[in-house]
Amino acid sequence: MDYATFLETIRQALQTRLGEDLQLVIRPVPKNNGVLMDGLSIQSSDSSLAPTVYLNPYYTLYRDGMSTEAICSDILGLFQSSLPSDPFHEKDLNNFHDMKSRIMMRLIHTDSNQELLQSIPHVPYLDLSIVFYLFLDRTSSGQMTSLIHKDLQERWKAETSELLRLALRNTPREYPDELKSMSEVMKDIARQNLGSDYNEDTLDLLLEEEANFSPLYVLSNSSGIYGACCMLYKNTLKNFADSLGYDLIIIPSSIHEVLLAPDNNNMSFEYLNSIVMNINQSEVPKEDRLSDHIYLYTRADDRIRIIQS
């Protein structure tokens, strides 16, 4: 079964299970860096919003042997667990006053998102863009958000500067930053995957070399999603840099997190830029890439600069 047939087969099978009272729509959804995903939404007549499940990964599972029946059951389970506790209606979204506390921000790469940026309000920042979205709900399967487009901004009669002000206030409150050393992150991963075989003393020995080089720290938010924007939080970089006594090298791991290292002259900027570019091309999915080069936060003027080779 080819991909187009697969999409229609899944849609029809789900429609049969759910009945005609619900509307099932598959549409291309633009994601970060020009990536298009095929999103399936199941919408009822009493709600203008519907959770979206992306079908692209399911085609891979189908080709690996997963049946269409199992795929449909999995999708239905995702929808049921992601239903908002307090469904939104169109009139709610159009009320700017009620939506003010839900306006959040993300960071994306400007040049890689030219088409998307034409349709959404944004603020240029270095080679990146600050974009805005609504936080709608948290469910057992994740969170429900909606990117803010210009048509909604126009209905609100809201300036982009006002969206930025609100997002800078709201995002740290709803998604507080989390800063961990790389060794802490690796210990967490090992603890989750090794279970009773986890031995912290052994892992400490393996990680000891990090302390002799430039230690790395992971900056993200409490959800681990779109956490790179934490580098914009007021005083987050400043306080950390002051605690180390060094300026900070910012390595854009992905849109979800950045790595921080003290600028103690142990690391070559040119080498780090080449590493970032190579890892982006070979390891990071296109939709998760933030930038191909590093940044430098300087304590003297509390600023972030691009560091290019």
PDB file of N, CA, C and O in Angstrom, residues 13-64:
ATOM      1  N   ALA A  13     -11.213   4.028   7.991  1.00  0.00           N
ATOM      2  CA  ALA A  13     -11.375   3.057   9.079  1.00  0.00           C
ATOM      3  C   ALA A  13     -11.771   3.756  10.373  1.00  0.00           C
ATOM      4  O   ALA A  13     -12.642   3.278  11.116  1.00  0.00           O
ATOM      5  N   LEU A  14     -11.149   4.889  10.643  1.00  0.00           N
ATOM      6  CA  LEU A  14     -11.497   5.636  11.844  1.00  0.00           C
ATOM      7  C   LEU A  14     -12.895   6.241  11.741  1.00  0.00           C
ATOM      8  O   LEU A  14     -13.639   6.277  12.722  1.00  0.00           O
ATOM      9  N   GLN A  15     -13.253   6.712  10.551  1.00  0.00           N
ATOM     10  CA  GLN A  15     -14.588   7.276  10.357  1.00  0.00           C
ATOM     11  C   GLN A  15     -15.653   6.216  10.613  1.00  0.00           C
ATOM     12  O   GLN A  15     -16.692   6.488  11.233  1.00  0.00           O
ATOM     13  N   THR A  16     -15.402   4.998  10.159  1.00  0.00           N
ATOM     14  CA  THR A  16     -16.338   3.901  10.388  1.00  0.00           C
ATOM     15  C   THR A  16     -16.484   3.619  11.882  1.00  0.00           C
ATOM     16  O   THR A  16     -17.584   3.391  12.380  1.00  0.00           O
ATOM     17  N   ARG A  17     -15.383   3.635  12.594  1.00  0.00           N
ATOM     18  CA  ARG A  17     -15.427   3.375  14.039  1.00  0.00           C
ATOM     19  C   ARG A  17     -16.151   4.478  14.798  1.00  0.00           C
ATOM     20  O   ARG A  17     -16.877   4.218  15.758  1.00  0.00           O
ATOM     21  N   LEU A  18     -15.961   5.714  14.372  1.00  0.00           N
ATOM     22  CA  LEU A  18     -16.466   6.846  15.142  1.00  0.00           C
ATOM     23  C   LEU A  18     -17.849   7.304  14.715  1.00  0.00           C
ATOM     24  O   LEU A  18     -18.526   8.014  15.469  1.00  0.00           O
ATOM     25  N   GLY A  19     -18.266   6.952  13.499  1.00  0.00           N
ATOM     26  CA  GLY A  19     -19.562   7.391  13.018  1.00  0.00           C
ATOM     27  C   GLY A  19     -19.487   8.747  12.335  1.00  0.00           C
ATOM     28  O   GLY A  19     -18.458   9.415  12.332  1.00  0.00           O
ATOM     29  N   GLU A  20     -20.609   9.159  11.775  1.00  0.00           N
ATOM     30  CA  GLU A  20     -20.636  10.363  10.957  1.00  0.00           C
ATOM     31  C   GLU A  20     -20.804  11.648  11.760  1.00  0.00           C
ATOM     32  O   GLU A  20     -20.772  12.746  11.196  1.00  0.00           O
ATOM     33  N   ASP A  21     -20.990  11.540  13.057  1.00  0.00           N
ATOM     34  CA  ASP A  21     -21.163  12.756  13.862  1.00  0.00           C
ATOM     35  C   ASP A  21     -19.854  13.528  14.043  1.00  0.00           C
ATOM     36  O   ASP A  21     -19.874  14.709  14.385  1.00  0.00           O
ATOM     37  N   LEU A  22     -18.733  12.852  13.841  1.00  0.00           N
ATOM     38  CA  LEU A  22     -17.427  13.491  13.974  1.00  0.00           C
ATOM     39  C   LEU A  22     -16.807  13.686  12.604  1.00  0.00           C
ATOM     40  O   LEU A  22     -16.973  12.847  11.713  1.00  0.00           O
ATOM     41  N   GLN A  23     -16.097  14.772  12.446  1.00  0.00           N
ATOM     42  CA  GLN A  23     -15.447  15.084  11.174  1.00  0.00           C
ATOM     43  C   GLN A  23     -13.972  14.740  11.253  1.00  0.00           C
ATOM     44  O   GLN A  23     -13.259  15.240  12.127  1.00  0.00           O
ATOM     45  N   LEU A  24     -13.511  13.893  10.333  1.00  0.00           N
ATOM     46  CA  LEU A  24     -12.109  13.505  10.260  1.00  0.00           C
ATOM     47  C   LEU A  24     -11.476  14.175   9.054  1.00  0.00           C
ATOM     48  O   LEU A  24     -11.957  14.021   7.920  1.00  0.00           O
ATOM     49  N   VAL A  25     -10.408  14.909   9.299  1.00  0.00           N
ATOM     50  CA  VAL A  25      -9.751  15.650   8.223  1.00  0.00           C
ATOM     51  C   VAL A  25      -8.249  15.391   8.295  1.00  0.00           C
ATOM     52  O   VAL A  25      -7.656  15.438   9.376  1.00  0.00           O
ATOM     53  N   ILE A  26      -7.663  15.094   7.128  1.00  0.00           N
ATOM     54  CA  ILE A  26      -6.203  14.989   7.025  1.00  0.00           C
ATOM     55  C   ILE A  26      -5.721  16.174   6.205  1.00  0.00           C
ATOM     56  O   ILE A  26      -6.182  16.399   5.086  1.00  0.00           O
ATOM     57  N   ARG A  27      -4.803  16.937   6.776  1.00  0.00           N
ATOM     58  CA  ARG A  27      -4.280  18.094   6.047  1.00  0.00           C
ATOM     59  C   ARG A  27      -2.785  18.236   6.328  1.00  0.00           C
ATOM     60  O   ARG A  27      -2.305  17.853   7.416  1.00  0.00           O
ATOM     61  N   PRO A  28      -2.039  18.783   5.369  1.00  0.00           N
ATOM     62  CA  PRO A  28      -0.610  19.027   5.615  1.00  0.00           C
ATOM     63  C   PRO A  28      -0.447  20.145   6.642  1.00  0.00           C
ATOM     64  O   PRO A  28      -1.107  21.185   6.552  1.00  0.00           O
ATOM     65  N   VAL A  29       0.413  19.914   7.606  1.00  0.00           N
ATOM     66  CA  VAL A  29       0.657  20.893   8.666  1.00  0.00           C
ATOM     67  C   VAL A  29       2.115  21.335   8.583  1.00  0.00           C
ATOM     68  O   VAL A  29       3.026  20.518   8.727  1.00  0.00           O
ATOM     69  N   PRO A  30       2.364  22.625   8.332  1.00  0.00           N
ATOM     70  CA  PRO A  30       3.756  23.095   8.279  1.00  0.00           C
ATOM     71  C   PRO A  30       4.382  23.062   9.662  1.00  0.00           C
ATOM     72  O   PRO A  30       3.830  23.587  10.623  1.00  0.00           O
ATOM     73  N   LYS A  31       5.544  22.440   9.751  1.00  0.00           N
ATOM     74  CA  LYS A  31       6.291  22.365  11.006  1.00  0.00           C
ATOM     75  C   LYS A  31       7.556  23.196  10.868  1.00  0.00           C
ATOM     76  O   LYS A  31       7.750  23.909   9.893  1.00  0.00           O
ATOM     77  N   ASN A  32       8.427  23.074  11.836  1.00  0.00           N
ATOM     78  CA  ASN A  32       9.653  23.858  11.839  1.00  0.00           C
ATOM     79  C   ASN A  32      10.547  23.528  10.644  1.00  0.00           C
ATOM     80  O   ASN A  32      10.610  22.390  10.186  1.00  0.00           O
ATOM     81  N   ASN A  33      11.241  24.535  10.137  1.00  0.00           N
ATOM     82  CA  ASN A  33      12.225  24.390   9.059  1.00  0.00           C
ATOM     83  C   ASN A  33      11.645  23.851   7.763  1.00  0.00           C
ATOM     84  O   ASN A  33      12.303  23.126   7.019  1.00  0.00           O
ATOM     85  N   GLY A  34      10.408  24.211   7.472  1.00  0.00           N
ATOM     86  CA  GLY A  34       9.801  23.841   6.197  1.00  0.00           C
ATOM     87  C   GLY A  34       9.315  22.415   6.096  1.00  0.00           C
ATOM     88  O   GLY A  34       8.888  21.978   5.020  1.00  0.00           O
ATOM     89  N   VAL A  35       9.336  21.668   7.188  1.00  0.00           N
ATOM     90  CA  VAL A  35       8.869  20.279   7.176  1.00  0.00           C
ATOM     91  C   VAL A  35       7.338  20.264   7.174  1.00  0.00           C
ATOM     92  O   VAL A  35       6.693  20.979   7.936  1.00  0.00           O
ATOM     93  N   LEU A  36       6.748  19.448   6.293  1.00  0.00           N
ATOM     94  CA  LEU A  36       5.303  19.263   6.251  1.00  0.00           C
ATOM     95  C   LEU A  36       4.953  17.890   6.809  1.00  0.00           C
ATOM     96  O   LEU A  36       5.533  16.881   6.412  1.00  0.00           O
ATOM     97  N   MET A  37       4.009  17.866   7.736  1.00  0.00           N
ATOM     98  CA  MET A  37       3.531  16.606   8.300  1.00  0.00           C
ATOM     99  C   MET A  37       2.053  16.456   7.966  1.00  0.00           C
ATOM    100  O   MET A  37       1.326  17.451   7.829  1.00  0.00           O
ATOM    101  N   ASP A  38       1.600  15.212   7.822  1.00  0.00           N
ATOM    102  CA  ASP A  38       0.186  14.961   7.551  1.00  0.00           C
ATOM    103  C   ASP A  38      -0.537  14.765   8.876  1.00  0.00           C
ATOM    104  O   ASP A  38      -0.362  13.748   9.559  1.00  0.00           O
ATOM    105  N   GLY A  39      -1.329  15.766   9.241  1.00  0.00           N
ATOM    106  CA  GLY A  39      -2.016  15.748  10.522  1.00  0.00           C
ATOM    107  C   GLY A  39      -3.463  15.321  10.381  1.00  0.00           C
ATOM    108  O   GLY A  39      -4.196  15.812   9.522  1.00  0.00           O
ATOM    109  N   LEU A  40      -3.894  14.393  11.225  1.00  0.00           N
ATOM    110  CA  LEU A  40      -5.284  13.947  11.268  1.00  0.00           C
ATOM    111  C   LEU A  40      -5.959  14.579  12.472  1.00  0.00           C
ATOM    112  O   LEU A  40      -5.481  14.452  13.603  1.00  0.00           O
ATOM    113  N   SER A  41      -7.072  15.276  12.236  1.00  0.00           N
ATOM    114  CA  SER A  41      -7.843  15.855  13.331  1.00  0.00           C
ATOM    115  C   SER A  41      -9.239  15.242  13.353  1.00  0.00           C
ATOM    116  O   SER A  41      -9.804  14.924  12.305  1.00  0.00           O
ATOM    117  N   ILE A  42      -9.718  15.046  14.573  1.00  0.00           N
ATOM    118  CA  ILE A  42     -11.078  14.554  14.779  1.00  0.00           C
ATOM    119  C   ILE A  42     -11.825  15.649  15.517  1.00  0.00           C
ATOM    120  O   ILE A  42     -11.515  15.958  16.659  1.00  0.00           O
ATOM    121  N   GLN A  43     -12.820  16.221  14.842  1.00  0.00           N
ATOM    122  CA  GLN A  43     -13.472  17.407  15.384  1.00  0.00           C
ATOM    123  C   GLN A  43     -14.960  17.176  15.550  1.00  0.00           C
ATOM    124  O   GLN A  43     -15.625  16.630  14.673  1.00  0.00           O
ATOM    125  N   SER A  44     -15.481  17.605  16.702  1.00  0.00           N
ATOM    126  CA  SER A  44     -16.916  17.523  16.946  1.00  0.00           C
ATOM    127  C   SER A  44     -17.564  18.869  16.633  1.00  0.00           C
ATOM    128  O   SER A  44     -16.895  19.895  16.531  1.00  0.00           O
ATOM    129  N   SER A  45     -18.870  18.871  16.528  1.00  0.00           N
ATOM    130  CA  SER A  45     -19.580  20.086  16.131  1.00  0.00           C
ATOM    131  C   SER A  45     -19.576  21.147  17.221  1.00  0.00           C
ATOM    132  O   SER A  45     -19.787  22.327  16.947  1.00  0.00           O
ATOM    133  N   ASP A  46     -19.321  20.750  18.480  1.00  0.00           N
ATOM    134  CA  ASP A  46     -19.381  21.716  19.570  1.00  0.00           C
ATOM    135  C   ASP A  46     -18.019  22.292  19.941  1.00  0.00           C
ATOM    136  O   ASP A  46     -17.866  22.961  20.955  1.00  0.00           O
ATOM    137  N   SER A  47     -16.998  22.044  19.114  1.00  0.00           N
ATOM    138  CA  SER A  47     -15.669  22.584  19.395  1.00  0.00           C
ATOM    139  C   SER A  47     -14.999  23.008  18.102  1.00  0.00           C
ATOM    140  O   SER A  47     -15.079  22.303  17.089  1.00  0.00           O
ATOM    141  N   SER A  48     -14.343  24.154  18.126  1.00  0.00           N
ATOM    142  CA  SER A  48     -13.640  24.646  16.938  1.00  0.00           C
ATOM    143  C   SER A  48     -12.201  24.156  16.905  1.00  0.00           C
ATOM    144  O   SER A  48     -11.488  24.391  15.939  1.00  0.00           O
ATOM    145  N   LEU A  49     -11.765  23.512  17.968  1.00  0.00           N
ATOM    146  CA  LEU A  49     -10.406  23.005  18.048  1.00  0.00           C
ATOM    147  C   LEU A  49     -10.426  21.495  18.164  1.00  0.00           C
ATOM    148  O   LEU A  49     -11.345  20.911  18.738  1.00  0.00           O
ATOM    149  N   ALA A  50      -9.387  20.876  17.615  1.00  0.00           N
ATOM    150  CA  ALA A  50      -9.276  19.423  17.714  1.00  0.00           C
ATOM    151  C   ALA A  50      -7.813  19.041  17.825  1.00  0.00           C
ATOM    152  O   ALA A  50      -6.960  19.639  17.162  1.00  0.00           O
ATOM    153  N   PRO A  51      -7.498  18.053  18.662  1.00  0.00           N
ATOM    154  CA  PRO A  51      -6.121  17.561  18.719  1.00  0.00           C
ATOM    155  C   PRO A  51      -5.712  17.005  17.358  1.00  0.00           C
ATOM    156  O   PRO A  51      -6.542  16.531  16.579  1.00  0.00           O
ATOM    157  N   THR A  52      -4.429  17.071  17.062  1.00  0.00           N
ATOM    158  CA  THR A  52      -3.899  16.574  15.793  1.00  0.00           C
ATOM    159  C   THR A  52      -2.904  15.455  16.059  1.00  0.00           C
ATOM    160  O   THR A  52      -2.035  15.584  16.911  1.00  0.00           O
ATOM    161  N   VAL A  53      -3.063  14.365  15.322  1.00  0.00           N
ATOM    162  CA  VAL A  53      -2.114  13.251  15.363  1.00  0.00           C
ATOM    163  C   VAL A  53      -1.428  13.182  14.003  1.00  0.00           C
ATOM    164  O   VAL A  53      -2.096  13.191  12.962  1.00  0.00           O
ATOM    165  N   TYR A  54      -0.107  13.106  14.013  1.00  0.00           N
ATOM    166  CA  TYR A  54       0.642  13.075  12.763  1.00  0.00           C
ATOM    167  C   TYR A  54       0.804  11.633  12.292  1.00  0.00           C
ATOM    168  O   TYR A  54       1.242  10.749  13.042  1.00  0.00           O
ATOM    169  N   LEU A  55       0.430  11.408  11.032  1.00  0.00           N
ATOM    170  CA  LEU A  55       0.344  10.047  10.513  1.00  0.00           C
ATOM    171  C   LEU A  55       1.643   9.552   9.884  1.00  0.00           C
ATOM    172  O   LEU A  55       1.787   8.344   9.667  1.00  0.00           O
ATOM    173  N   ASN A  56       2.557  10.452   9.581  1.00  0.00           N
ATOM    174  CA  ASN A  56       3.792  10.028   8.910  1.00  0.00           C
ATOM    175  C   ASN A  56       4.509   8.897   9.631  1.00  0.00           C
ATOM    176  O   ASN A  56       4.901   7.907   8.989  1.00  0.00           O
ATOM    177  N   PRO A  57       4.700   8.976  10.965  1.00  0.00           N
ATOM    178  CA  PRO A  57       5.406   7.876  11.641  1.00  0.00           C
ATOM    179  C   PRO A  57       4.640   6.551  11.598  1.00  0.00           C
ATOM    180  O   PRO A  57       5.245   5.484  11.639  1.00  0.00           O
ATOM    181  N   TYR A  58       3.308   6.643  11.497  1.00  0.00           N
ATOM    182  CA  TYR A  58       2.516   5.408  11.471  1.00  0.00           C
ATOM    183  C   TYR A  58       2.725   4.631  10.177  1.00  0.00           C
ATOM    184  O   TYR A  58       2.583   3.402  10.155  1.00  0.00           O
ATOM    185  N   TYR A  59       3.034   5.343   9.095  1.00  0.00           N
ATOM    186  CA  TYR A  59       3.299   4.628   7.842  1.00  0.00           C
ATOM    187  C   TYR A  59       4.558   3.779   7.970  1.00  0.00           C
ATOM    188  O   TYR A  59       4.616   2.653   7.459  1.00  0.00           O
ATOM    189  N   THR A  60       5.542   4.300   8.675  1.00  0.00           N
ATOM    190  CA  THR A  60       6.753   3.511   8.936  1.00  0.00           C
ATOM    191  C   THR A  60       6.412   2.277   9.755  1.00  0.00           C
ATOM    192  O   THR A  60       6.901   1.160   9.465  1.00  0.00           O
ATOM    193  N   LEU A  61       5.572   2.447  10.772  1.00  0.00           N
ATOM    194  CA  LEU A  61       5.159   1.305  11.596  1.00  0.00           C
ATOM    195  C   LEU A  61       4.373   0.289  10.758  1.00  0.00           C
ATOM    196  O   LEU A  61       4.539  -0.927  10.925  1.00  0.00           O
ATOM    197  N   TYR A  62       3.533   0.786   9.856  1.00  0.00           N
ATOM    198  CA  TYR A  62       2.770  -0.112   8.966  1.00  0.00           C
ATOM    199  C   TYR A  62       3.710  -0.926   8.074  1.00  0.00           C
ATOM    200  O   TYR A  62       3.547  -2.142   7.933  1.00  0.00           O
ATOM    201  N   ARG A  63       4.708  -0.258   7.516  1.00  0.00           N
ATOM    202  CA  ARG A  63       5.649  -0.970   6.648  1.00  0.00           C
ATOM    203  C   ARG A  63       6.505  -1.957   7.432  1.00  0.00           C
ATOM    204  O   ARG A  63       7.036  -2.911   6.874  1.00  0.00           O
ATOM    205  N   ASP A  64       6.627  -1.711   8.739  1.00  0.00           N
ATOM    206  CA  ASP A  64       7.369  -2.634   9.594  1.00  0.00           C
ATOM    207  C   ASP A  64       6.504  -3.772  10.125  1.00  0.00           C
ATOM    208  O   ASP A  64       6.990  -4.610  10.890  1.00  0.00           O
TER     209      ASP A  64
END
